[in-house]
Structures are given as C-alpha cells and as structure tokens.
PDB file of C-alpha atoms and ligand atoms in Angstrom:
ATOM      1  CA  UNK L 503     107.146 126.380 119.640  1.00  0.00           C
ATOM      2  CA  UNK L 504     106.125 129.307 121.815  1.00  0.00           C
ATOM      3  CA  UNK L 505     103.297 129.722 124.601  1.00  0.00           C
ATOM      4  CA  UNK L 506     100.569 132.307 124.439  1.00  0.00           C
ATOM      5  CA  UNK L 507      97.622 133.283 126.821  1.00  0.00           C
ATOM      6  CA  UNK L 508      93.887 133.005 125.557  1.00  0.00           C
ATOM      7  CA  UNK L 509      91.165 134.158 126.997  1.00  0.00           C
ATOM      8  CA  UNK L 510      89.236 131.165 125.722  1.00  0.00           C
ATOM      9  CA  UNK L 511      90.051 127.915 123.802  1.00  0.00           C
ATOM     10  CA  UNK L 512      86.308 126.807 122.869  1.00  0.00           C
ATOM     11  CA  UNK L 513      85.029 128.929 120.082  1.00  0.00           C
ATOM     12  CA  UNK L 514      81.048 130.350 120.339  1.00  0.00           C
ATOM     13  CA  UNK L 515      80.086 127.146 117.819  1.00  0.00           C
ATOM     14  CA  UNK L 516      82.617 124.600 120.329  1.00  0.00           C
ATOM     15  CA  UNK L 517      85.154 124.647 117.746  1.00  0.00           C
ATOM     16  CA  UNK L 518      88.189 123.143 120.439  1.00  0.00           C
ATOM     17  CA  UNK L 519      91.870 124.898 119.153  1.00  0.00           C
ATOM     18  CA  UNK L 520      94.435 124.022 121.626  1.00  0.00           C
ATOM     19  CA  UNK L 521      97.227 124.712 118.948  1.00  0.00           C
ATOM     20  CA  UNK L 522      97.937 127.048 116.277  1.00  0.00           C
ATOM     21  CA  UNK L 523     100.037 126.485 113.510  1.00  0.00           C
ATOM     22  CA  UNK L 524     100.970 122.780 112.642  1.00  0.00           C
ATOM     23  CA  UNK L 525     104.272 120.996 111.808  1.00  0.00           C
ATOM     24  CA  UNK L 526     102.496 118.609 109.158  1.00  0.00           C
ATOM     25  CA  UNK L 527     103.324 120.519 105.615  1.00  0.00           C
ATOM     26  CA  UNK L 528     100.484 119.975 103.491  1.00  0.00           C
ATOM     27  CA  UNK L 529     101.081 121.701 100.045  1.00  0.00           C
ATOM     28  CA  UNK L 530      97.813 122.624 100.218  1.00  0.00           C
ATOM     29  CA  UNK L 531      97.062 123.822 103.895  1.00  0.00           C
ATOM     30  CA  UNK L 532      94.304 126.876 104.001  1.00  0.00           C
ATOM     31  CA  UNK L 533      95.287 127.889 107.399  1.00  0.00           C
ATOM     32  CA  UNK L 534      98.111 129.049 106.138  1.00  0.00           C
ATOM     33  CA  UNK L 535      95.989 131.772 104.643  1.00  0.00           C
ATOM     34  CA  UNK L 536      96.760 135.827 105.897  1.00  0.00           C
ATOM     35  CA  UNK L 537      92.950 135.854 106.219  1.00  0.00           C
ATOM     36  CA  UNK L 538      93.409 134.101 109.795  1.00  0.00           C
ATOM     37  CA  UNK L 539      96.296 136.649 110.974  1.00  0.00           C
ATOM     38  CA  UNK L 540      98.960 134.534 112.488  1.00  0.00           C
ATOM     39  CA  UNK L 541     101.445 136.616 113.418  1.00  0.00           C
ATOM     40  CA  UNK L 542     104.472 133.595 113.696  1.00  0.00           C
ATOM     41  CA  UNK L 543     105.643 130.829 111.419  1.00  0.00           C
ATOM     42  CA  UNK L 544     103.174 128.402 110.407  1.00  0.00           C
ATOM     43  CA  UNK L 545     105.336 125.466 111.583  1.00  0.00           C
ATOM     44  CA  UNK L 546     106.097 127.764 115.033  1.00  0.00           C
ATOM     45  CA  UNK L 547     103.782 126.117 116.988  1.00  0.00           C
ATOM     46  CA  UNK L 548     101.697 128.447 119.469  1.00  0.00           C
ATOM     47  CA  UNK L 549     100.389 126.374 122.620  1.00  0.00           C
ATOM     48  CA  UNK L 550      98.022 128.162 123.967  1.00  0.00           C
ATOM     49  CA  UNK L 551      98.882 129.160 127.806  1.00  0.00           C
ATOM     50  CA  UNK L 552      97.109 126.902 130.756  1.00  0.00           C
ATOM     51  CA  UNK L 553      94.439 125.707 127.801  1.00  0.00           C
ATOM     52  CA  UNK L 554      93.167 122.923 129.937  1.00  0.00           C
ATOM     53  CA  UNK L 555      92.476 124.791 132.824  1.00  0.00           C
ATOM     54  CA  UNK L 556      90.220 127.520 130.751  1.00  0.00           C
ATOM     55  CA  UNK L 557      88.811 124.529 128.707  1.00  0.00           C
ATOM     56  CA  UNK L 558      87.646 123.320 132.154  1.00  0.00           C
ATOM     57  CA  UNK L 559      85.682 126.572 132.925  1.00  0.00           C
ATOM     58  CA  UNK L 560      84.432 127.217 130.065  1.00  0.00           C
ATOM     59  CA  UNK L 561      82.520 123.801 129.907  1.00  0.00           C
ATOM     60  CA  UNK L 562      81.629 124.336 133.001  1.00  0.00           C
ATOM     61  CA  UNK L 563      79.600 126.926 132.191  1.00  0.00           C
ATOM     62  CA  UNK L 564      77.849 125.447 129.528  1.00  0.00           C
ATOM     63  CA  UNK L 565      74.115 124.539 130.605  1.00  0.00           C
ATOM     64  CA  UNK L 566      74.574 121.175 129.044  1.00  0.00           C
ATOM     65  CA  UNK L 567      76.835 118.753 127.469  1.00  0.00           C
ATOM     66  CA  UNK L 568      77.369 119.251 123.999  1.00  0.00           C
ATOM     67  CA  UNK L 569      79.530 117.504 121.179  1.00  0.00           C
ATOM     68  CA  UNK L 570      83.278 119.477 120.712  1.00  0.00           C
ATOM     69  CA  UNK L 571      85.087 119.559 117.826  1.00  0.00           C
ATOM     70  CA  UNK L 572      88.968 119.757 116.430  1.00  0.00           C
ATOM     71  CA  UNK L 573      90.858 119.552 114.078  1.00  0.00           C
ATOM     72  CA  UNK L 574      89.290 122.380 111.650  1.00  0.00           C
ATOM     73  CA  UNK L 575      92.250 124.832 111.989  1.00  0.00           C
ATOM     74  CA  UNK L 576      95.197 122.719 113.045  1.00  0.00           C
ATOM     75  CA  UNK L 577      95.474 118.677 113.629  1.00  0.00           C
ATOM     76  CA  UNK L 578      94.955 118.030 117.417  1.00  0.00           C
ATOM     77  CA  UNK L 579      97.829 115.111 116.525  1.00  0.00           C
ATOM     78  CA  UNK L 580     100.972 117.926 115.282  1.00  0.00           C
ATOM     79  CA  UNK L 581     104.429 116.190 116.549  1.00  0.00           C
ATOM     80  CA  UNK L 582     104.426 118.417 119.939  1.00  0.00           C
ATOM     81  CA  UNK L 583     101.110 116.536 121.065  1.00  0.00           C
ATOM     82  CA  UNK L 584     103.899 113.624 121.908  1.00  0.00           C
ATOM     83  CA  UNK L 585     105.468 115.797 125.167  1.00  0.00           C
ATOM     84  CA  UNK L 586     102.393 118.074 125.469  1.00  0.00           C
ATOM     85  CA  UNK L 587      99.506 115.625 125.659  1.00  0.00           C
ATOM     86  CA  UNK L 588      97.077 118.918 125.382  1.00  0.00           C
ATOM     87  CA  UNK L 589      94.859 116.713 123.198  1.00  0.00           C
ATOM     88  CA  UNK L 590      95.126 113.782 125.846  1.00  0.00           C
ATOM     89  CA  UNK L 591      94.153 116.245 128.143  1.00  0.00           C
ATOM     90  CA  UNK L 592      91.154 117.639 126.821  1.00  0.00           C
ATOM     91  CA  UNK L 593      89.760 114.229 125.932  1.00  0.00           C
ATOM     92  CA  UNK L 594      90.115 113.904 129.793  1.00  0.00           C
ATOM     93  CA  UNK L 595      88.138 116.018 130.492  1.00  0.00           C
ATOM     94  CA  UNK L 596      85.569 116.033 128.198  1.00  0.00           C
ATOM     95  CA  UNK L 597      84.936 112.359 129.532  1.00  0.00           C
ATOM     96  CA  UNK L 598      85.116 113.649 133.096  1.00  0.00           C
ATOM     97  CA  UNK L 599      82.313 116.015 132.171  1.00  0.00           C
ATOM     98  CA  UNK L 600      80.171 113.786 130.002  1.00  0.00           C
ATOM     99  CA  UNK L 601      80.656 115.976 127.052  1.00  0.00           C
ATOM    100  CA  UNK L 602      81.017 114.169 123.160  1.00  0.00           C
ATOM    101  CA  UNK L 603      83.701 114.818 121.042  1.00  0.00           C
ATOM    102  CA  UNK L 604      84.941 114.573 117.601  1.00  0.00           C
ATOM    103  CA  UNK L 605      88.435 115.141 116.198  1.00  0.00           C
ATOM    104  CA  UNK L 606      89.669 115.516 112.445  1.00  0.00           C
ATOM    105  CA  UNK L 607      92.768 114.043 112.019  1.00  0.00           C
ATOM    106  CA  UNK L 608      95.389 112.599 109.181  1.00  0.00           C
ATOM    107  CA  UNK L 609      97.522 111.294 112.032  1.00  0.00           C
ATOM    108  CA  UNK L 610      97.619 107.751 113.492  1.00  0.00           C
ATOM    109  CA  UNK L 611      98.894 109.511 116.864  1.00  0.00           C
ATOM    110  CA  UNK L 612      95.147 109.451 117.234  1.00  0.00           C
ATOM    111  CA  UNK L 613      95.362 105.508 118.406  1.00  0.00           C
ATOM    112  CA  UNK L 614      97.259 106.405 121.306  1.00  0.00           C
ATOM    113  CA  UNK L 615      93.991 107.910 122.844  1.00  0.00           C
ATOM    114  CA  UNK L 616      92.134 105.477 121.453  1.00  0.00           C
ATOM    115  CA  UNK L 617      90.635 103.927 124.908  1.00  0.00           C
ATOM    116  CA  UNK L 618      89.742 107.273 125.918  1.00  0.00           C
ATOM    117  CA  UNK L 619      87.784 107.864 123.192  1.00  0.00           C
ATOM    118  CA  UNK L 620      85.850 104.345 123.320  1.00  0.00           C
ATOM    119  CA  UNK L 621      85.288 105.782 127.122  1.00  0.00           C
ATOM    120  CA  UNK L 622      83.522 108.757 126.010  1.00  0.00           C
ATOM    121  CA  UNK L 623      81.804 106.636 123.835  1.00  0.00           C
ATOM    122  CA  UNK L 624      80.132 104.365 126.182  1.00  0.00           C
ATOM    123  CA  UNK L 625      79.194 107.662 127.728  1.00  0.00           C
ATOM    124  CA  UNK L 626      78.044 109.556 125.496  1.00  0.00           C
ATOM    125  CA  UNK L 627      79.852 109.689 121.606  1.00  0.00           C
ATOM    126  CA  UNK L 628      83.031 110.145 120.216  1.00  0.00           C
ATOM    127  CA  UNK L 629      83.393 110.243 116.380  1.00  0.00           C
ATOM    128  CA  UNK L 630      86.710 110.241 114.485  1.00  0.00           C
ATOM    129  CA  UNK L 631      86.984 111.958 111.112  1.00  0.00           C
ATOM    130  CA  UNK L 632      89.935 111.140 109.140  1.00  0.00           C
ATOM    131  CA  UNK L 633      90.670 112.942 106.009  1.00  0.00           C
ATOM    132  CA  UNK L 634      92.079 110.577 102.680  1.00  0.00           C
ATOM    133  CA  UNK L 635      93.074 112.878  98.899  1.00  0.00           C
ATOM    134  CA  UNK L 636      95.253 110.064  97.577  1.00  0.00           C
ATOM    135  CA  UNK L 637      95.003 106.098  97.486  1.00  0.00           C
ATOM    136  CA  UNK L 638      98.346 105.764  96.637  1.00  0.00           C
ATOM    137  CA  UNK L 639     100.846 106.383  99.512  1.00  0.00           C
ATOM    138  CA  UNK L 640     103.178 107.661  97.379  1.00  0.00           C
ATOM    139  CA  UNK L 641     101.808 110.603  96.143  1.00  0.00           C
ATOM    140  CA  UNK L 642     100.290 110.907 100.019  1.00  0.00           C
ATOM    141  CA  UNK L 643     103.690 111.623 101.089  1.00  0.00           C
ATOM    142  CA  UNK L 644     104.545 113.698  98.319  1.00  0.00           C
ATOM    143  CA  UNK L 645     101.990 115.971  99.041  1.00  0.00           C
ATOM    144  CA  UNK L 646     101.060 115.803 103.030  1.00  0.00           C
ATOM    145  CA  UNK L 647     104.924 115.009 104.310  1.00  0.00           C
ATOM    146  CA  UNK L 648     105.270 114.878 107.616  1.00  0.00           C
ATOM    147  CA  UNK L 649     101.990 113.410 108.512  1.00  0.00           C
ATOM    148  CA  UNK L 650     100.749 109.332 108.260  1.00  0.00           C
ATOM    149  CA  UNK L 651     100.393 108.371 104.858  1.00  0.00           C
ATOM    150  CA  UNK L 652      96.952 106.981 103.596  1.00  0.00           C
ATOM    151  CA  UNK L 653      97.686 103.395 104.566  1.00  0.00           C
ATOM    152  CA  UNK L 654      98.040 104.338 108.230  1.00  0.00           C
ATOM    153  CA  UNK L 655      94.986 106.213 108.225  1.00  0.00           C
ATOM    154  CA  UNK L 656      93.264 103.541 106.947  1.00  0.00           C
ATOM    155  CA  UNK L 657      94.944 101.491 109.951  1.00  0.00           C
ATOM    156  CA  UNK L 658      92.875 104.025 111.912  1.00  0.00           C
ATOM    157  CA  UNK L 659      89.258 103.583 110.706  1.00  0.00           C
ATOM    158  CA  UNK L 660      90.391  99.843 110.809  1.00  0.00           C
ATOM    159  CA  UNK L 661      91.039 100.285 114.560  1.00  0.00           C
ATOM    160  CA  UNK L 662      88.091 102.508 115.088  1.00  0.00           C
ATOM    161  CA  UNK L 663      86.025 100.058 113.852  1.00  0.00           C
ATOM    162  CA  UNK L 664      86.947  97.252 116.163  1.00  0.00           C
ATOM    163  CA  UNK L 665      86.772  99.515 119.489  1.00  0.00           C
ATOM    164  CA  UNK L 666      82.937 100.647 117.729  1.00  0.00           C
ATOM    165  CA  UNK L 667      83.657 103.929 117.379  1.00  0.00           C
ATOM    166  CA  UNK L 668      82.169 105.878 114.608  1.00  0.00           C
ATOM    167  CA  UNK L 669      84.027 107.119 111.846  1.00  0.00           C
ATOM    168  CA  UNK L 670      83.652 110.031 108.537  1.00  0.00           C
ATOM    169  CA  UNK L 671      86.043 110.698 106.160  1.00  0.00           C
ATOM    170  CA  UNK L 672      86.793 114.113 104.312  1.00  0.00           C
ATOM    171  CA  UNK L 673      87.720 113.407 100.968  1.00  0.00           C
ATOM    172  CA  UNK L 674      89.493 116.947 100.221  1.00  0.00           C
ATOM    173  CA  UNK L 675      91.129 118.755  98.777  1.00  0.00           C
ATOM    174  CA  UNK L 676      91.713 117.308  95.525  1.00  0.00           C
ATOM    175  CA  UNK L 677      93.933 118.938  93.537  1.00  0.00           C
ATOM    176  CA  UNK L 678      93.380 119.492  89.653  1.00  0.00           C
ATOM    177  CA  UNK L 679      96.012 117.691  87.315  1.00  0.00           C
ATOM    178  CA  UNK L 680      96.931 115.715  90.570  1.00  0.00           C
ATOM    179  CA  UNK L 681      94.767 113.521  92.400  1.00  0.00           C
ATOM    180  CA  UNK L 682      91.754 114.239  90.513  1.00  0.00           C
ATOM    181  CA  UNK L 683      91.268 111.121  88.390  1.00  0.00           C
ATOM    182  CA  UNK L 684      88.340 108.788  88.909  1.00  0.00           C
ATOM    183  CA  UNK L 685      90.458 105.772  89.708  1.00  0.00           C
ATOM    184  CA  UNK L 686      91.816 108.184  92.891  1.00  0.00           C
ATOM    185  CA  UNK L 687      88.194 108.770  93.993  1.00  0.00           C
ATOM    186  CA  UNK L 688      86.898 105.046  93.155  1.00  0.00           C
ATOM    187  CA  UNK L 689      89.623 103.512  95.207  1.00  0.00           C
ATOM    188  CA  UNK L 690      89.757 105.796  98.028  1.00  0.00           C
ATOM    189  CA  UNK L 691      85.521 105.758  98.306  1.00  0.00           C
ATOM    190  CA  UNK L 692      86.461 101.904  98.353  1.00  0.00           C
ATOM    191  CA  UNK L 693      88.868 102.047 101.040  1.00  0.00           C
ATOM    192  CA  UNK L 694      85.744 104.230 102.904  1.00  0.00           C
ATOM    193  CA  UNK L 695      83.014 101.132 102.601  1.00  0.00           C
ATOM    194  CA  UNK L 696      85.480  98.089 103.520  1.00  0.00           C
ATOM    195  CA  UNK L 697      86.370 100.325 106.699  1.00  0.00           C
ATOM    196  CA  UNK L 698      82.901 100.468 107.696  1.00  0.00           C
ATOM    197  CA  UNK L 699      82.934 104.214 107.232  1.00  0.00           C
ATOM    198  CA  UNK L 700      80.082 106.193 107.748  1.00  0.00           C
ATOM    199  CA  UNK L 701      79.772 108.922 105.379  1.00  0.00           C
ATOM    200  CA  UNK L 702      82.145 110.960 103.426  1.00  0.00           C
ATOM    201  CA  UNK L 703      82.362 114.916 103.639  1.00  0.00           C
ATOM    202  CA  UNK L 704      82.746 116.571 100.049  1.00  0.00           C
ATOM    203  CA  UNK L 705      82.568 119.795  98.993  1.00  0.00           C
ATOM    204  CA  UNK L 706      82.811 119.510  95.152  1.00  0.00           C
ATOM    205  CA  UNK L 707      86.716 118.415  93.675  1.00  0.00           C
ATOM    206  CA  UNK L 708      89.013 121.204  93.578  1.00  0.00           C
ATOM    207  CA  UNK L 709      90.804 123.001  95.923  1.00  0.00           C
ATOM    208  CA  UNK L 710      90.915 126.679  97.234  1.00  0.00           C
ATOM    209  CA  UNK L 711      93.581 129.251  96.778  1.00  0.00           C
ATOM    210  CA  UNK L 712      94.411 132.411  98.806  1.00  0.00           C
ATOM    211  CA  UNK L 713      96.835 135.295  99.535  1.00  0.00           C
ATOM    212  CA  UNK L 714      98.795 133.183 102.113  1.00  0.00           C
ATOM    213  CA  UNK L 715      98.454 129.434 100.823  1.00  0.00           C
ATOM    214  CA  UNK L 716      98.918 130.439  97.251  1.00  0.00           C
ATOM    215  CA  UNK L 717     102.502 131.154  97.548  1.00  0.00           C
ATOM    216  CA  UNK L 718     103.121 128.354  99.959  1.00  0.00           C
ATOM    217  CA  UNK L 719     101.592 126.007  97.471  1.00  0.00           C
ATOM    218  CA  UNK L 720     103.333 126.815  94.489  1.00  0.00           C
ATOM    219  CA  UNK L 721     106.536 126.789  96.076  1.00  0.00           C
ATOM    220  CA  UNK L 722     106.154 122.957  96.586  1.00  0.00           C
ATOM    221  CA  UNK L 723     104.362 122.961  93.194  1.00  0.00           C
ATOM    222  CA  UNK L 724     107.645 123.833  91.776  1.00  0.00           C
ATOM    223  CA  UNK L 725     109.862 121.550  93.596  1.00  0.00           C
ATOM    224  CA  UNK L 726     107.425 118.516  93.610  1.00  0.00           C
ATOM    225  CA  UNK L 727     105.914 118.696  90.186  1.00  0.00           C
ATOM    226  CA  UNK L 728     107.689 120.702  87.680  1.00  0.00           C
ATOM    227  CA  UNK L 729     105.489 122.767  85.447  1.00  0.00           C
ATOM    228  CA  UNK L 730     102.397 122.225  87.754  1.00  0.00           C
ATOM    229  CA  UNK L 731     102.534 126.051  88.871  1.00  0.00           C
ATOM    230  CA  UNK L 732     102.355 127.496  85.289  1.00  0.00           C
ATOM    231  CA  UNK L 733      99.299 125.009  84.318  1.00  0.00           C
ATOM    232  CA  UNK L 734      97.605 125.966  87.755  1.00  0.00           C
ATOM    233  CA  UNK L 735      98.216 130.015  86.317  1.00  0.00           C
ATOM    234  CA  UNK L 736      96.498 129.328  82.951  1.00  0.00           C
ATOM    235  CA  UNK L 737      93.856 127.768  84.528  1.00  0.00           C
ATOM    236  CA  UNK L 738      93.157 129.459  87.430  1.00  0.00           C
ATOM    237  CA  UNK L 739      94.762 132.900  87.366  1.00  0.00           C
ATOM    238  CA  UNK L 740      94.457 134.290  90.830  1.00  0.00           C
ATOM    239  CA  UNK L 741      90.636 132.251  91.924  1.00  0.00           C
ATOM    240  CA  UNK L 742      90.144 131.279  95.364  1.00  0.00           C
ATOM    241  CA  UNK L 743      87.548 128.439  93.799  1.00  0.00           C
ATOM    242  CA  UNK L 744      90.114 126.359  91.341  1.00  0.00           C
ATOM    243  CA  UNK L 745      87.482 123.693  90.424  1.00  0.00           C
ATOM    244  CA  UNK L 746      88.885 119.907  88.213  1.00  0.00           C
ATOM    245  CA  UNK L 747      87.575 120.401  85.233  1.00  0.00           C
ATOM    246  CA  UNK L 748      86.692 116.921  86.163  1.00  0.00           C
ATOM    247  CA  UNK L 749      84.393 118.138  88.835  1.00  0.00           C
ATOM    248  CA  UNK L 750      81.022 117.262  86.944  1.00  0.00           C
ATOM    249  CA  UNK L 751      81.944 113.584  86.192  1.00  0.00           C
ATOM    250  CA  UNK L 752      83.907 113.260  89.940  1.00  0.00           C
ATOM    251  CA  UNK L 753      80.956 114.864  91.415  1.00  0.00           C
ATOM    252  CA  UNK L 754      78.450 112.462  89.614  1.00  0.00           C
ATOM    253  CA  UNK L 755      81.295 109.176  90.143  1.00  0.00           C
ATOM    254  CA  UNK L 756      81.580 110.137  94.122  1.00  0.00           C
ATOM    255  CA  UNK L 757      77.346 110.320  94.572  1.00  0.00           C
ATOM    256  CA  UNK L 758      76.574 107.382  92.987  1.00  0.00           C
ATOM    257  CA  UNK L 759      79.565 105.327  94.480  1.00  0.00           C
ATOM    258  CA  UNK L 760      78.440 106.093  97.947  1.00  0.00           C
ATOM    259  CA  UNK L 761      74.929 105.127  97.156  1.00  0.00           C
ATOM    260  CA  UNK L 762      75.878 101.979  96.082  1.00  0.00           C
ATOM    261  CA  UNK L 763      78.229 100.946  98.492  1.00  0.00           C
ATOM    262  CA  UNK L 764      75.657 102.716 101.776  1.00  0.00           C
ATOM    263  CA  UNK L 765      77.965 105.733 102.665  1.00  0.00           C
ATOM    264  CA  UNK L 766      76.352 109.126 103.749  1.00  0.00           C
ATOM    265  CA  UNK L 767      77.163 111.616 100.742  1.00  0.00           C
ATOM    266  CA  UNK L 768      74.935 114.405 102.462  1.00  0.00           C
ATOM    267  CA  UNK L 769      77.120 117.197 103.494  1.00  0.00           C
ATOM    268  CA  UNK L 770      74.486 118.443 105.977  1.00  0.00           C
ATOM    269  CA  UNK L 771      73.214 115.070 107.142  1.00  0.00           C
ATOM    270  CA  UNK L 772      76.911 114.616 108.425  1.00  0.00           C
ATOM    271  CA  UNK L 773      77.199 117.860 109.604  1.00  0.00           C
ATOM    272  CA  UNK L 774      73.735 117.315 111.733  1.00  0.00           C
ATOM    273  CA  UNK L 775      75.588 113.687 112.650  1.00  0.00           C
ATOM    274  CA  UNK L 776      78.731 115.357 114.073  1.00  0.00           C
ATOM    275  CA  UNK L 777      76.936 118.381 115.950  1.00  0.00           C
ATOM    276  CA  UNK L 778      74.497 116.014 117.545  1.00  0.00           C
ATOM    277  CA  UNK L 779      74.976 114.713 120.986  1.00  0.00           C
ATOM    278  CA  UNK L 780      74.141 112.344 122.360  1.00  0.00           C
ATOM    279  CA  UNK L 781      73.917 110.227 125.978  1.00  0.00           C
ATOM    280  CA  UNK L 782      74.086 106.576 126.137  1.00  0.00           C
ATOM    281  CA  UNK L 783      71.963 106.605 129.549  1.00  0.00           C
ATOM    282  CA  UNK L 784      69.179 109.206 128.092  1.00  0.00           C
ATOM    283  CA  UNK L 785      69.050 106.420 125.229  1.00  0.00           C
ATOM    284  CA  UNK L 786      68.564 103.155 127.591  1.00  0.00           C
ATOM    285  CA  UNK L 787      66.057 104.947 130.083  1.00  0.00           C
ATOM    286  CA  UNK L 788      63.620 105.599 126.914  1.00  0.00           C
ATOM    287  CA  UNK L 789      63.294 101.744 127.051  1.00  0.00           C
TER     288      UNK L 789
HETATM  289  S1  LIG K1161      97.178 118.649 108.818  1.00  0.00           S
HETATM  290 FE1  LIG K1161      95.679 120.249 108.327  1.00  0.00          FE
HETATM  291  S2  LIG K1161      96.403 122.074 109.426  1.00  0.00           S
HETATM  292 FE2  LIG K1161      98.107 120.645 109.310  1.00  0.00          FE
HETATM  293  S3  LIG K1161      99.275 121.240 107.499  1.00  0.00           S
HETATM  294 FE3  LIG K1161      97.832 119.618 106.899  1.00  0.00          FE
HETATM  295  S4  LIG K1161      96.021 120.715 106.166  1.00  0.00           S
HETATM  296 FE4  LIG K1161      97.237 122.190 107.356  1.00  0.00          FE
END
C-alpha cells in the first residue's frame, strides 16, 4: 500500500475513487487493463492522500446534492478499508451533507456501514449494488478469491432488505465455457427475486478482454482450468468483445426471467434509478 496526492477524488460524472488498485483477485478484473495507466501493482494499493478532506470541498461546491457513486474502478470494501475506514468516512460525510450514495460491492464488509447507509436513506437514498457471476460458491471462490463468496453476498441483499434499503445486482461478467450455462443464470436471477432485488444490470453474457487483463486472466486460466486458455484462443483470438456463444438463448432466458419474476432488466431504467436523487423531505412536503 502506498499514499498519493490527488487533486480531486470525485470524478466530473461523481464517480467517488478513494482507492486504486484492489487486493480482491478476480480472474477477470478490467481495471487491470494498461488502458487506465497504473503505474504500481494492481494489488499495491494507492490511498489517495487526505481524500476525505478534498471529498469535503469538492461537495461543497456542488450547487446541490446529488447521488455519488463507487465501486466502478476498485471495490470501496478492498481488505485495507478494515484500518483505513476511507469508505466509512466518505459515507460520513455524504450523510452530513445530505448527499445520496450508491456503492458496488462483492464484499460483505459492506454490513459494517450498514446503519450509515439506512441514515442516508431516511435522508435522502442510499442504494447497494452487489455483483453475483456464479450460484455455486465453489466456483465463486475459484474465480473471485479473496473476496465474499456468493452466499455472503446474498447475506447482504438479505440484510439490505430488512434495514429497507434498495438493492441492484450486476450479473457480469460471465465467462464463456464457465459460468455461462442457463442453470447459472436461472438460479442466480432466482437468488435476485427471493432477495427482493430490484433490477439486474446486464450487458449481454460474455466478458471483455484487453492488453493488461488478458494476460492476467489466462494466467489463472491455466492454473484454475487447464486447457481453458487454448479454447478461449480458438475462439476469441485477440477480441476485446468475447461473446458465449450462448449469448442469444442467455440473453432471451435472463429477459424473460426477470419479467416474470418483476425485476428491472432495463439497463438504462437502472442507470436513470441509480443517478437519480432524491430527498425524503422534498417527497413528504409535496403532500
Ligand atoms: S472486486 Fe472489482 S476491482 Fe476488485 S479485483 Fe474484482 S473485479 Fe477487479
């Protein structure tokens, strides 16, 4: 872990990244990628130099609350969130300064903060995304290690659902000739609905692939699943876009499964969902 300075911690779209890098070794990670020019070890956490502090002016500035978001680049629950309590802190203060927030996670650290975030809630909102790829815990730990495995996530919507706050899932990446089967997406899409989820965020099944978390991923391709690699080559070659051939009938399996059992399938109706703020007191005066 090493410390850096920033000149700002909220992006221009109030994207919130506190960290960079993260300890939890999915095979699959993107932000691994060169494209985003880390210049340390992935797992060589950078913290980003008196974050809070510059968090705190730069919502002060804004002209009025908004909704804030992590978890896109890095999970705002990585193992040094324990001692550094960076998330904690920014959930702090966006409930000292009435702002909404909503975090994508895959760790049940998340629960620790969980009265915090039914305090912005009553406020204003809070929404916590959680993302599931495999129903079976198993091949969860096989292929996100060192982060909870699906049955503790699904502890978390549980718990998120009994302290009312709202929850979305993101049911990605799935990986061809891995977790693509329909029984995967049936049971996890299953798991969504008895948790009272939402919606679920899907771009199409498949995963992407570029200079950066190519080689990282076939490296544990080889040592988890031997002969994985060479069937990825045939099939994919060097695409960023490596689609299931299954996509078509998961694609058609995931729509209608959410219709049935009432969870939003509409990417941009979620998206909407999560940008939208919202004020519990603006809402009661209207009455
Ligand atoms: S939790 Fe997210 S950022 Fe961390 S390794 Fe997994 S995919 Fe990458």
């Amino acid at each position: 872990m090493h410390v850096k300075r920033y000149k700002t911690i909220l992006s221009p779209k109030n994207g919130l990244n506190l960290y960079r890098g993260c300890t939890h070794g999915c095979i699959y990670c993107d932000s691994r990628s060169r494209c985003y020019q880390m210049t340390h070890d992935f797992e060589d956490i950078e913290v980003k130099e008196d974050a809070i502090a510059i968090l705190r002016q730069q919502l002060l500035k804004k002209r009025r609350p908004c909704m804030i978001a992590t978890g896109a680049m890095t999970d705002p629950y990585l193992h040094g969130e324990k001692q550094l309590r960076l998330t904690r802190q920014s959930l702090e203060l966006v409930a000292e300064l009435g702002f909404g927030v909503t975090l994508l996670t895959k760790s049940d650290r998340i629960l620790e903060d969980l009265p915090l975030l039914q305090e912005i809630n009553r406020e204003t909102k809070a929404v916590v995304q959680v993302t599931l790829t495999c129903a079976e815990d198993a091949l969860s730990r096989k292929i996100e290690p060192r982060v909870s495995v699906t049955s503790e996530r699904v502890k978390v919507l549980a718990a998120c659902r009994e302290a009312g706050i709202p929850t979305v899932v993101w049911l990605c990446p799935i990986l061809p000739f891995i977790n693509d089967t329909p029984e995967n997406i049936s049971r996890l899409l299953a798991i969504c609905a008895a948790a009272g989820v939402k919606g679920v965020i899907c771009f199409g099944f498949g995963l992407t692939l570029r200079e950066g978390n190519r080689e990282y991923f076939y490296r544990q391709l080889e040592r988890l699943f031997p002969g994985m690699k060479e069937r990825y080559i045939y099939h994919f070659g060097d695409r960023y876009d490596c689609r299931s051939p299954r996509d078509a009938e998961l694609t058609e399996l995931f729509h209608h499964s959410c219709e049935q059992q009432g969870l939003w399938h509409d990417n941009h109706q979620l998206f909407a969902y999560l940008q939208q703020f919202e004020s519990r007191h603006q809402q009661l005066s209207l009455f």
